[in-house]
């Protein structure tokens, strides 16, 4: 178990924990209604559909609630065609999207063929999404072969959504290539409220930001889903996290989730769903909600959920033509436990080596000398993550003191880094600010360095160095070297640390 | 120190040790007592390249199992990066030669300072440890099925831990690679030492450490037991007629 410093304990006073079954706070749980069925039209208009067609007994559309349920329970109830269900029940659910990538895809395909036959067809070629992203820009022959296996399979099965890459010398020569799967899923419209998304990657929970049930599974389960479109899932009880208060300008969602994991530990949500509500959550952008949900697995969580709202619907405009129907926790839903946070009182935090729950205030670690900074991954490599880092560099006007590696999560993020003006910069792009600050040139989108992929992976930790990273895990050896030390931090804190060469509270630069 | 570590690690020897060390509470299943293929020869510890497993693997009584051999002990929060570092994930578990290679890398991510004895000896493909004993939250981190596969491919039959991360537990059952057994109480991972000789008795839900003479109660594996025994969910589903057998 992580040790929590005295200062961090003092911070803990900013929230209270009610460890008992609790009824929901009524005002924020009443959005569910039959008219909440939404769809994208060509011009991004939202139209109401009076009668849900998919599930006639949809619990989300009933006026009087006989069996109050949480968002997660409702999604699983609908996916299993049940009027109601209880946490702990095992149910067969229909899967809306199955995602796999180059690390687990070949094994999943192997099991699918072995069990369903060489000539078998996937259950739905439009619901299997295959995203090469882990080990792409490497000379490792087996890694390259694994992408070839995906390509052959997708051609054979006529998989509709395969984001291929062939020319490794320049990712931009591959218009289909996206990059890090969880961010690509969001950007390509595969994350939709009320649906079930399973992926062969533990950070699949990222999509909970959309009010979707999303969780990671292994190759064998994925092979089964590939053949049948169904999965046997145990309904998790839901822990509710109520985050209220205005978000201070020096905090990011990464600080919130590190705060929470530090509070409940790396196994505090094992077999549980984590639902995030409250005025702070409502104010977060989609990318920040993703950061929050992305790391629920680091607390052992099965899935994370943020209720879909106008922010969600607006993000989805133009991204999907699939109809979706959000669901919301009932006012009387039962939660396993409740945590409350006053976000206005929180401070920037880091997770010290070698556990994501080893929380400390960033300012407490100001004497920790670092060797490098990494900004990237599904957790911390989105457009807003780079804009946040750029803001710190801009505010300081100084140069970085340690090598600073930047790996945009996807091709779209990369383009944003090179094209979007950073607010308050007089029109400069992130890439210009990074160059002026002396960072490494933003690299080709992929996951590799976050998990210490093949040895020739860009920015992999091949020496026992100390790194401040916007990624999600700091286990021994996670980014490569077994004796390496990783401090998990927000993009603000990572950029501030790059400027000083020590773990640094971003308030030193952000007024 | 008891005499147990000096016994040859055969089924018969372990059965004898069990009977001596834990009279009255020893498992009395027929298989252990009726399988003296090797006389209970007393010898130096037998370092075999393959772990010693009980009759469950080869025996004729499919409804029960026990595993004997030396144990490998790890601490709390052992994550999947330590079980199988990501640089080895290019190996595809469904390819037989790469499956074996995964086994040779099992636990290679453990910090060498804290774990001076490797799980798989250098140059070997499999481990001599049949049972892994861990603390809380074993298998946390990634959803990589390579983790239980690496342990199973190295020859481990069971993990005994205080608790599991959800996906590791599920992957262990789905693949049938290892039994993810949960201790009823904490303590075993602190009290047991790597190389202690242990028996995991599934029928009686008990872990017996012959070296220390202590026993630890396990939570019953329940419905997951037959799935693992069959070799995973697909094999179980075929065996029980849930899905058609491949030849049909």
XYZ file of C-alpha atoms in Angstrom:
759
model
C 0.000 0.000 0.000
C 1.227 3.421 -0.800
C 2.328 5.718 1.913
C 0.527 9.004 1.962
C 2.512 11.971 3.117
C 1.337 14.318 5.808
C 0.674 17.057 3.316
C -1.278 14.751 1.093
C -3.309 13.692 4.115
C -4.048 17.314 4.806
C -5.300 17.576 1.260
C -7.488 14.588 1.941
C -9.523 16.753 4.249
C -10.857 18.372 1.101
C -13.230 15.500 0.601
C -15.368 13.225 2.644
C -16.178 9.584 2.207
C -19.456 8.010 3.115
C -18.800 4.272 3.148
C -22.303 2.960 2.984
C -25.036 2.335 0.517
C -26.340 5.704 -0.427
C -29.178 7.109 -2.435
C -28.305 9.401 -5.270
C -28.407 13.130 -4.986
C -31.628 13.754 -6.842
C -31.003 16.875 -8.852
C -28.224 15.523 -11.054
C -29.745 12.161 -11.792
C -32.974 13.155 -13.465
C -31.927 13.497 -17.041
C -33.224 10.163 -18.191
C -36.242 10.363 -20.372
C -37.629 8.855 -23.495
C -36.698 11.956 -25.392
C -33.042 11.477 -24.604
C -32.544 9.201 -27.577
C -30.176 11.091 -29.728
C -28.744 10.819 -33.120
C -26.524 12.805 -35.304
C -28.011 14.275 -38.399
C -25.951 15.578 -41.216
C -26.009 19.074 -39.812
C -25.382 17.982 -36.288
C -28.954 18.506 -35.142
C -30.257 16.358 -32.349
C -33.599 14.811 -33.004
C -35.904 13.224 -30.503
C -37.358 9.803 -31.129
C -40.459 9.056 -29.134
C -40.322 5.292 -29.183
C -37.048 3.510 -28.668
C -36.776 0.794 -31.261
C -33.938 -1.231 -29.892
C -35.234 -2.292 -26.500
C -38.966 -1.967 -26.007
C -38.599 -2.426 -22.255
C -35.660 -0.131 -21.974
C -35.350 0.778 -18.299
C -34.058 4.174 -19.315
C -37.342 5.079 -20.893
C -39.706 4.080 -18.118
C -41.330 6.965 -16.349
C -41.735 5.431 -12.912
C -38.694 3.553 -11.761
C -39.508 0.211 -10.207
C -35.961 -1.068 -9.987
C -33.628 1.866 -9.608
C -30.287 1.265 -11.277
C -26.983 2.992 -11.838
C -25.806 3.957 -15.322
C -23.636 0.858 -15.579
C -26.457 -1.424 -14.433
C -28.805 0.150 -16.968
C -26.419 -0.272 -19.873
C -25.834 -3.921 -19.003
C -29.560 -4.478 -18.462
C -30.363 -3.162 -21.893
C -27.513 -5.079 -23.511
C -28.779 -8.284 -21.925
C -32.440 -7.500 -22.644
C -33.330 -7.492 -19.005
C -35.789 -5.155 -17.351
C -33.573 -4.909 -14.316
C -30.576 -6.507 -12.730
C -28.526 -6.407 -9.582
C -24.805 -6.069 -8.992
C -23.203 -9.505 -8.794
C -25.440 -11.088 -11.429
C -23.746 -12.694 -14.413
C -25.430 -11.728 -17.654
C -24.865 -12.370 -21.352
C -24.610 -9.021 -23.064
C -24.680 -8.084 -26.721
C -21.480 -6.268 -27.560
C -21.764 -3.096 -29.655
C -18.064 -2.700 -30.472
C -15.074 -5.026 -30.095
C -11.675 -3.350 -30.403
C -8.317 -5.022 -30.713
C -4.792 -3.934 -31.653
C -1.468 -5.308 -32.839
C -0.370 -6.685 -29.460
C -3.479 -8.719 -28.632
C -5.160 -8.901 -32.039
C -3.043 -11.719 -33.499
C -3.659 -13.882 -30.417
C -7.371 -13.079 -30.487
C -7.539 -13.956 -34.178
C -5.625 -17.165 -33.432
C -8.192 -18.212 -30.844
C -11.093 -17.163 -33.070
C -9.808 -19.358 -35.927
C -8.891 -22.233 -33.660
C -12.294 -22.305 -31.992
C -14.681 -21.241 -34.753
C -12.779 -22.638 -37.723
C -10.455 -21.361 -40.423
C -13.403 -20.266 -42.559
C -15.369 -18.653 -39.748
C -16.643 -15.108 -40.111
C -16.688 -12.483 -37.393
C -20.146 -11.859 -35.991
C -20.394 -8.396 -37.489
C -17.707 -6.907 -39.717
C -18.851 -3.374 -38.849
C -18.601 -3.898 -35.088
C -15.034 -5.157 -34.963
C -12.605 -2.235 -34.894
C -8.918 -3.053 -35.401
C -6.298 -0.435 -34.611
C -2.564 -1.022 -35.003
C -0.946 1.329 -32.487
C 1.372 -0.381 -30.016
C 4.575 -1.444 -31.772
C 4.556 0.294 -35.128
C 7.728 2.322 -35.659
C 10.167 -0.456 -34.927
C 12.437 -2.752 -36.870
C 11.286 -5.663 -34.711
C 10.276 -8.299 -37.230
C 7.737 -10.009 -35.044
C 6.075 -6.676 -34.259
C 5.874 -5.892 -37.993
C 4.542 -9.377 -38.656
C 1.769 -8.823 -36.127
C 0.503 -5.802 -38.061
C 0.610 -7.963 -41.217
C -1.537 -10.578 -39.431
C -4.100 -7.868 -38.644
C -4.100 -6.638 -42.239
C -4.581 -10.128 -43.708
C -7.421 -10.827 -41.306
C -9.157 -7.524 -42.003
C -8.965 -8.118 -45.741
C -10.240 -11.654 -45.393
C -13.098 -10.592 -43.098
C -13.814 -7.285 -44.863
C -13.499 -5.470 -41.531
C -14.935 -2.009 -42.052
C -12.867 -0.149 -39.485
C -9.208 -1.084 -39.860
C -6.807 1.801 -39.387
C -3.873 0.434 -41.309
C -0.295 1.577 -41.659
C 2.071 0.309 -44.361
C 4.658 3.023 -44.819
C 6.533 3.129 -41.516
C 8.972 5.795 -42.729
C 6.317 8.504 -42.652
C 3.065 7.962 -40.795
C 1.492 10.849 -42.703
C 1.724 8.798 -45.870
C -0.899 6.501 -44.320
C -4.197 8.385 -44.318
C -5.978 5.480 -42.617
C -3.512 5.291 -39.735
C -4.874 6.788 -36.545
C -2.609 5.880 -33.644
C -3.393 5.146 -29.997
C -6.547 3.041 -30.053
C -8.531 4.581 -27.203
C -8.204 8.093 -28.546
C -8.792 6.898 -32.105
C -11.988 5.147 -30.947
C -13.244 8.449 -29.561
C -12.168 10.569 -32.515
C -13.635 8.165 -35.056
C -17.032 8.019 -33.351
C -16.884 4.492 -31.933
C -17.566 5.682 -28.379
C -21.298 6.206 -27.931
C -23.441 6.702 -24.834
C -25.392 3.696 -23.583
C -23.440 1.121 -25.578
C -21.105 -1.742 -24.642
C -17.502 -1.534 -25.864
C -15.038 -4.326 -25.126
C -11.385 -4.138 -26.033
C -8.282 -6.256 -25.598
C -6.630 -3.488 -23.670
C -7.090 -2.475 -20.073
C -7.438 1.216 -20.917
C -10.566 0.507 -22.943
C -12.289 2.021 -19.881
C -11.303 5.382 -21.445
C -14.622 5.341 -23.323
C -16.588 5.547 -20.086
C -16.168 9.284 -20.618
C -19.043 8.996 -23.103
C -21.428 7.277 -20.708
C -20.573 4.001 -22.415
C -19.863 0.713 -20.652
C -16.289 0.003 -21.701
C -13.838 -2.482 -20.248
C -10.756 -4.512 -21.078
C -10.786 -8.253 -21.773
C -8.244 -10.916 -22.696
C -7.634 -12.650 -26.018
C -9.764 -15.695 -25.226
C -12.809 -13.663 -24.223
C -12.233 -11.435 -27.242
C -12.030 -14.497 -29.500
C -15.404 -15.538 -28.155
C -16.902 -12.093 -28.739
C -15.469 -12.077 -32.257
C -17.361 -15.242 -33.081
C -20.607 -14.632 -31.208
C -20.975 -10.920 -30.450
C -21.726 -11.836 -26.865
C -19.876 -11.758 -23.585
C -20.657 -13.068 -20.134
C -20.199 -10.161 -17.743
C -20.649 -9.814 -14.032
C -22.579 -6.684 -13.111
C -20.319 -4.507 -10.945
C -21.588 -2.443 -8.055
C -20.954 1.264 -8.593
C -18.827 3.564 -6.474
C -19.859 7.164 -6.938
C -17.383 10.005 -6.924
C -18.973 13.417 -6.497
C -16.567 16.173 -7.530
C -17.794 19.671 -6.871
C -16.196 23.079 -6.891
C -14.434 25.199 -9.432
C -11.381 23.607 -10.979
C -8.317 25.749 -10.171
C -6.445 26.840 -13.329
C -3.358 24.817 -12.343
C -5.213 21.496 -12.087
C -6.070 19.003 -14.805
C -8.180 15.838 -14.793
C -4.954 13.870 -14.303
C -4.617 15.469 -10.876
C -8.170 14.437 -10.024
C -7.738 10.781 -10.945
C -4.328 10.533 -9.252
C -5.949 12.068 -6.177
C -8.722 9.468 -6.298
C -6.412 6.499 -6.881
C -4.210 7.687 -4.032
C -7.298 7.755 -1.879
C -8.782 4.339 -2.670
C -5.545 2.488 -3.639
C -4.683 0.418 -6.697
C -7.264 -2.182 -5.725
C -9.868 0.134 -4.221
C -12.296 -0.325 -7.092
C -11.546 -3.918 -8.080
C -14.729 -5.482 -9.534
C -16.468 -2.092 -9.241
C -17.721 0.579 -11.562
C -16.604 4.159 -10.880
C -19.145 6.843 -11.730
C -18.037 10.466 -11.745
C -20.605 13.189 -11.150
C -20.786 16.714 -9.767
C -20.378 20.251 -10.969
C -16.652 19.853 -11.681
C -17.256 16.844 -13.911
C -19.973 18.708 -15.798
C -17.458 21.467 -16.536
C -14.829 19.095 -17.960
C -14.213 18.745 -21.691
C -14.494 15.323 -23.331
C -10.723 14.890 -23.397
C -10.480 15.642 -19.686
C -13.313 13.183 -18.971
C -11.337 10.596 -20.933
C -8.264 11.190 -18.773
C -10.404 10.555 -15.714
C -12.006 7.351 -16.998
C -8.803 6.123 -18.664
C -7.151 5.490 -15.316
C -9.978 3.785 -13.406
C -8.206 0.501 -14.192
C -5.307 1.820 -12.093
C -7.673 1.613 -9.110
C -8.748 -1.855 -10.255
C -12.035 -0.499 -11.631
C -13.985 -2.517 -14.177
C -15.280 0.592 -15.893
C -15.641 4.305 -15.370
C -18.681 6.367 -16.281
C -19.341 10.047 -16.818
C -23.009 10.833 -17.546
C -23.468 11.975 -21.126
C -24.534 15.586 -21.508
C -24.455 18.429 -24.021
C -20.649 18.353 -23.999
C -20.811 14.696 -25.051
C -23.439 15.230 -27.723
C -21.571 18.162 -29.178
C -18.333 16.151 -29.362
C -20.165 13.367 -31.188
C -21.679 15.666 -33.795
C -20.329 14.719 -37.172
C -18.464 11.708 -35.770
C -21.105 9.006 -35.947
C -24.321 8.297 -37.763
C -25.244 5.486 -35.403
C -28.213 6.212 -33.182
C -27.472 6.049 -29.532
C -29.444 6.371 -26.362
C -27.787 7.618 -23.200
C -28.863 6.263 -19.832
C -28.451 7.789 -16.400
C -28.394 6.595 -12.831
C -31.804 6.745 -11.191
C -32.355 9.018 -8.236
C -32.881 6.005 -6.013
C -30.042 3.920 -7.455
C -27.910 2.149 -4.892
C -24.211 2.901 -4.804
C -21.615 0.733 -3.154
C -20.062 3.803 -1.602
C -19.763 7.541 -2.093
C -16.740 9.790 -2.177
C -16.998 13.569 -2.209
C -14.290 15.982 -3.284
C -14.077 19.737 -3.088
C -11.915 20.225 -6.154
C -11.209 23.881 -5.389
C -9.061 22.766 -2.440
C -6.933 20.206 -4.296
C -3.324 20.711 -5.349
C -1.247 19.285 -8.223
C -0.188 15.726 -7.392
C 2.122 13.055 -8.745
C 2.258 9.280 -8.310
C 5.753 8.349 -7.182
C 7.475 5.132 -8.224
C 6.401 2.334 -8.439
C 2.658 2.465 -8.005
C -0.109 4.705 -9.360
C -1.506 5.085 -5.825
C 1.801 6.316 -4.376
C 0.463 9.844 -4.261
C 2.348 12.944 -3.209
C 1.886 16.635 -3.800
C 4.035 17.834 -6.669
C 5.552 20.511 -4.430
C 6.592 17.853 -1.916
C 8.797 16.273 -4.574
C 10.598 19.462 -5.602
C 13.964 17.944 -4.640
C 13.534 14.949 -6.923
C 15.980 15.408 -9.784
C 14.741 14.076 -13.089
C 16.409 12.994 -16.324
C 13.597 13.276 -18.824
C 9.958 14.128 -19.443
C 7.482 12.189 -21.565
C 4.212 13.644 -22.809
C 2.112 11.121 -24.665
C -0.096 7.969 -24.491
C -3.851 7.421 -24.319
C -3.855 9.092 -20.905
C -1.760 12.167 -21.581
C -1.172 12.525 -25.317
C -4.349 14.252 -26.476
C -4.623 17.666 -28.093
C -5.531 19.406 -24.849
C -2.667 17.697 -23.047
C -0.206 19.275 -25.487
C -1.936 22.643 -25.301
C -1.654 22.474 -21.502
C 2.070 21.727 -21.712
C 2.528 24.514 -24.265
C 0.822 26.992 -21.944
C 3.406 26.286 -19.243
C 6.312 26.683 -21.674
C 4.744 29.868 -22.988
C 4.232 31.313 -19.511
C 7.843 30.641 -18.537
C 9.502 31.710 -21.764
C 12.394 29.440 -20.805
C 13.996 26.340 -22.233
C 13.644 22.805 -20.935
C 16.524 21.470 -18.868
C 15.996 17.778 -19.595
C 15.137 15.879 -22.791
C 11.414 16.292 -23.345
C 9.718 13.704 -25.551
C 6.393 14.443 -27.194
C 4.327 11.659 -28.754
C 0.870 12.733 -29.938
C -1.671 9.950 -29.415
C -3.113 10.050 -32.918
C -2.559 11.522 -36.351
C -5.328 14.036 -35.609
C -3.608 15.109 -32.387
C -0.344 15.453 -34.298
C -2.034 17.729 -36.812
C -3.565 19.788 -33.997
C -0.131 20.186 -32.415
C 1.116 21.606 -35.711
C -1.893 23.723 -36.592
C -4.020 24.878 -33.656
C -3.091 28.247 -32.161
C -2.426 28.088 -28.429
C -4.709 30.530 -26.572
C -2.832 33.602 -25.411
C 0.197 32.945 -27.599
C -0.550 35.401 -30.361
C -1.255 32.608 -32.804
C 1.631 30.253 -32.134
C 1.062 26.532 -32.458
C 2.071 23.961 -29.860
C 4.841 22.759 -32.158
C 6.332 26.264 -32.407
C 6.228 26.699 -28.636
C 7.774 23.270 -28.111
C 10.552 24.057 -30.546
C 11.296 27.383 -28.838
C 11.390 25.591 -25.482
C 13.898 23.077 -26.832
C 11.705 19.980 -26.733
C 12.224 17.027 -29.049
C 10.237 17.216 -32.274
C 6.762 15.655 -31.831
C 7.070 12.027 -32.931
C 4.909 9.566 -34.823
C 1.731 8.606 -32.942
C 1.947 5.256 -31.116
C 1.809 3.647 -27.659
C 5.274 2.094 -27.546
C 7.242 4.093 -24.985
C 4.459 4.191 -22.383
C 4.727 0.450 -21.892
C 8.342 -0.092 -22.860
C 7.825 -1.811 -26.190
C 10.592 -3.049 -28.495
C 14.071 -1.753 -27.638
C 14.239 0.615 -30.607
C 11.001 2.370 -29.638
C 11.328 6.172 -29.635
C 11.625 7.582 -26.077
C 11.725 4.135 -24.455
C 13.649 4.198 -21.145
C 16.662 2.055 -21.951
C 18.673 3.393 -18.999
C 17.767 3.512 -15.299
C 16.683 7.139 -15.462
C 14.045 9.209 -13.677
C 11.109 10.344 -15.801
C 8.105 12.581 -15.235
C 5.425 11.195 -17.501
C 1.837 11.957 -18.445
C 1.197 8.224 -18.914
C -0.781 5.882 -16.699
C 1.519 3.360 -15.009
C 4.761 3.555 -13.097
C 5.297 -0.106 -12.258
C 8.883 -1.364 -12.223
C 10.091 -1.633 -15.804
C 6.934 -0.126 -17.258
C 8.666 2.256 -19.679
C 11.571 -0.069 -20.339
C 14.343 -0.260 -17.755
C 13.557 -2.222 -14.600
C 15.411 0.249 -12.401
C 13.852 3.283 -14.065
C 11.705 5.582 -11.943
C 8.494 7.080 -13.247
C 6.575 9.963 -11.691
C 3.073 10.108 -13.148
C 1.849 13.678 -13.512
C -0.436 16.029 -15.403
C 0.811 17.738 -18.578
C 1.084 20.981 -16.546
C 3.327 19.320 -13.973
C 5.298 17.461 -16.636
C 6.051 20.684 -18.535
C 6.945 22.568 -15.345
C 9.286 19.725 -14.369
C 10.939 19.803 -17.797
C 11.731 23.483 -17.261
C 13.484 22.959 -13.930
C 14.895 19.440 -14.143
C 13.092 18.611 -10.904
C 9.542 17.509 -10.127
C 7.840 20.880 -10.107
C 4.453 22.262 -9.110
C 3.073 24.067 -12.190
C 2.016 27.008 -10.017
C 5.673 28.027 -10.152
C 4.977 29.055 -13.757
C 1.205 29.487 -14.012
C 0.073 32.550 -12.121
C 13.862 -27.080 9.600
C 11.945 -30.176 8.740
C 13.094 -33.023 6.635
C 10.654 -32.233 3.914
C 12.912 -30.222 1.643
C 15.266 -33.132 1.476
C 12.668 -35.448 0.146
C 12.562 -36.216 -3.462
C 9.814 -34.181 -5.014
C 7.748 -36.994 -6.308
C 4.060 -37.459 -5.791
C 4.726 -40.228 -3.380
C 7.286 -38.326 -1.417
C 5.051 -35.344 -1.051
C 2.196 -37.529 -0.019
C 4.407 -38.996 2.626
C 5.481 -35.585 3.754
C 1.891 -34.488 3.960
C 0.998 -37.418 6.078
C 3.907 -36.879 8.405
C 3.605 -33.164 8.764
C -0.094 -32.750 8.956
C -1.559 -35.845 10.516
C -5.291 -35.887 10.680
C -5.606 -32.870 8.395
C -3.775 -34.282 5.489
C -5.724 -34.653 2.300
C -6.888 -38.209 2.038
C -7.704 -38.335 -1.595
C -7.076 -41.587 -3.280
C -4.824 -40.172 -5.908
C -2.098 -38.977 -3.629
C -2.016 -42.204 -1.697
C -2.409 -44.477 -4.652
C 0.160 -43.014 -6.950
C 3.504 -44.188 -5.667
C 5.060 -44.647 -9.040
C 8.307 -43.676 -7.443
C 9.231 -45.100 -4.082
C 9.665 -42.410 -1.465
C 13.312 -42.132 -2.053
C 15.109 -39.723 0.170
C 17.560 -37.720 -1.814
C 18.753 -34.253 -2.439
C 16.281 -31.838 -3.879
C 15.425 -32.868 -7.325
C 15.819 -29.964 -9.725
C 13.767 -30.862 -12.669
C 13.340 -28.723 -15.683
C 9.618 -29.215 -15.548
C 7.609 -28.511 -12.443
C 6.200 -31.379 -10.508
C 2.508 -31.396 -10.760
C 0.003 -33.736 -9.345
C -2.090 -36.293 -11.041
C -4.538 -33.674 -12.244
C -2.422 -33.238 -15.295
C -2.012 -36.874 -16.094
C -4.246 -38.768 -13.734
C -7.540 -40.474 -14.116
C -9.621 -38.567 -11.627
C -10.745 -35.414 -13.385
C -12.946 -34.061 -10.622
C -10.195 -33.180 -8.212
C -6.645 -32.007 -8.231
C -3.648 -31.214 -6.133
C -0.363 -29.659 -7.076
C 2.919 -30.282 -5.336
C 6.313 -28.808 -5.647
C 8.396 -25.866 -4.737
C 6.759 -22.500 -4.503
C 7.837 -19.114 -5.811
C 6.849 -16.268 -3.508
C 6.150 -12.683 -4.568
C 4.740 -9.618 -2.798
C 1.699 -7.355 -3.151
C 0.525 -5.650 -6.351
C 2.524 -7.787 -8.760
C 1.514 -6.229 -12.060
C 1.440 -7.743 -15.514
C 4.513 -5.750 -16.576
C 6.502 -7.693 -13.985
C 4.902 -10.991 -14.982
C 5.647 -10.466 -18.679
C 7.291 -7.191 -19.748
C 5.736 -5.523 -22.752
C 8.760 -5.928 -24.982
C 7.893 -9.649 -25.147
C 4.293 -9.062 -26.189
C 5.230 -9.475 -29.822
C 4.985 -13.191 -29.050
C 1.557 -14.503 -30.002
C 0.253 -16.979 -27.418
C -1.825 -18.957 -29.930
C 1.321 -19.969 -31.831
C 2.814 -23.025 -30.061
C 6.499 -22.078 -30.386
C 5.826 -18.524 -29.256
C 3.685 -19.844 -26.394
C 6.713 -21.758 -25.095
C 8.917 -18.717 -25.518
C 6.491 -16.653 -23.457
C 6.978 -19.174 -20.660
C 10.717 -18.642 -20.687
C 10.135 -14.932 -19.966
C 7.695 -15.440 -17.082
C 8.398 -13.042 -14.203
C 11.456 -11.657 -15.972
C 10.173 -8.180 -15.077
C 10.610 -8.673 -11.334
C 13.323 -6.363 -9.954
C 16.443 -8.510 -9.558
C 17.406 -6.920 -6.230
C 14.162 -7.933 -4.555
C 13.958 -11.281 -6.346
C 17.485 -12.695 -6.684
C 16.217 -16.144 -7.669
C 14.685 -16.106 -11.148
C 11.368 -17.894 -11.703
C 12.776 -19.514 -14.816
C 16.446 -20.453 -14.597
C 18.667 -18.940 -17.295
C 18.662 -21.068 -20.413
C 15.539 -22.963 -19.376
C 12.137 -22.817 -21.064
C 10.139 -23.685 -17.995
C 10.157 -23.115 -14.274
C 10.767 -25.589 -11.497
C 8.119 -23.840 -9.387
C 4.674 -25.381 -9.683
C 2.955 -22.940 -7.348
C 3.215 -19.153 -7.130
C 2.333 -17.485 -3.832
C 1.484 -13.796 -3.938
C 0.031 -11.027 -1.821
C -2.796 -8.620 -2.568
C -3.965 -7.487 -6.016
C -1.964 -10.042 -7.999
C -1.947 -9.454 -11.751
C -2.940 -5.799 -11.727
C -2.339 -3.591 -14.727
C -2.791 -4.550 -18.319
C -5.340 -6.914 -19.820
C -2.616 -8.904 -21.577
C -3.568 -12.556 -21.593
C 0.147 -13.164 -22.084
C 0.431 -12.910 -18.268
C -1.419 -16.072 -17.173
C -0.216 -17.717 -20.382
C 3.442 -17.040 -19.507
C 2.958 -18.519 -16.042
C 1.158 -21.572 -17.404
C 3.596 -22.019 -20.258
C 6.463 -21.960 -17.759
C 4.786 -24.866 -15.986
C 3.067 -23.205 -13.042
C -0.275 -24.774 -12.224
C -1.625 -22.509 -9.535
C -1.279 -19.031 -8.129
C -2.242 -18.633 -4.494
C -2.714 -14.981 -3.562
C -4.583 -12.749 -1.169
C -6.491 -11.197 -4.038
C -6.516 -10.671 -7.789
C -6.964 -7.914 -10.261
C -10.144 -8.660 -12.162
C -8.792 -9.153 -15.676
C -5.939 -11.441 -14.599
C -8.397 -13.648 -12.728
C -10.735 -13.793 -15.691
C -7.930 -14.481 -18.162
C -6.619 -17.305 -15.966
C -10.021 -18.976 -16.014
C -10.749 -18.252 -19.678
C -7.465 -19.780 -20.777
C -7.324 -22.486 -18.123
C -3.622 -21.728 -17.801
C -3.400 -21.465 -14.013
C -5.741 -21.798 -11.049
C -6.096 -18.319 -9.490
C -6.710 -19.368 -5.899
C -7.530 -16.921 -3.174
C -6.321 -17.236 0.403
C -9.012 -17.037 3.066
C -6.621 -15.096 5.309
C -3.546 -13.015 4.700
C -0.117 -14.124 5.808
C 1.009 -16.859 3.450
C 2.975 -14.553 1.155
C 4.911 -13.249 4.151
C 5.416 -16.609 5.856
C 6.237 -18.776 2.861
C 9.648 -18.598 1.246
C 10.643 -19.325 -2.308
C 11.753 -22.975 -2.575
C 9.479 -24.105 0.279
C 7.767 -27.332 -0.655
C 4.021 -26.930 -0.848
C 0.880 -28.791 -1.785
C -2.194 -27.045 -3.126
C -5.152 -29.288 -2.395
C -8.157 -28.130 -4.377
C -10.586 -30.642 -2.850
C -9.958 -29.448 0.639
C -9.208 -25.848 -0.359
C -5.953 -25.763 1.515
C -2.348 -24.766 0.889
C 0.090 -26.889 2.852
C 3.644 -25.695 3.351
C 5.629 -28.821 4.169
C 8.775 -26.862 4.859
C 7.246 -24.748 7.605
C 4.536 -27.192 8.566
C 1.867 -24.513 8.230
C -1.439 -24.735 6.445
C -3.473 -21.955 4.869
C -7.151 -22.089 4.083
C -8.170 -21.205 0.522
C -11.465 -19.826 -0.679
C -13.162 -22.454 -2.833
C -12.555 -21.918 -6.536
C -16.211 -22.749 -7.195
C -17.602 -22.954 -10.717
C -14.361 -21.656 -12.179
C -12.609 -24.886 -11.146
C -14.116 -27.175 -13.785
C -13.531 -24.521 -16.476
C -9.816 -24.353 -15.695
C -9.590 -28.101 -15.380
C -11.128 -28.522 -18.828
C -8.543 -26.147 -20.261
C -10.485 -22.897 -20.512
C -13.907 -21.639 -21.516
C -13.973 -23.073 -25.030
C -12.833 -26.520 -23.920
C -15.301 -26.443 -21.048
C -18.160 -25.341 -23.282
C -17.447 -28.219 -25.682
C -17.021 -30.722 -22.897
C -20.336 -29.806 -21.349
C -22.189 -29.558 -24.655
C -22.743 -25.812 -24.494
C -21.185 -25.540 -27.927
C -20.710 -28.234 -30.519
C -17.502 -30.179 -30.399
C -15.080 -29.425 -33.193
C -15.367 -32.828 -34.796
C -19.147 -32.584 -34.883
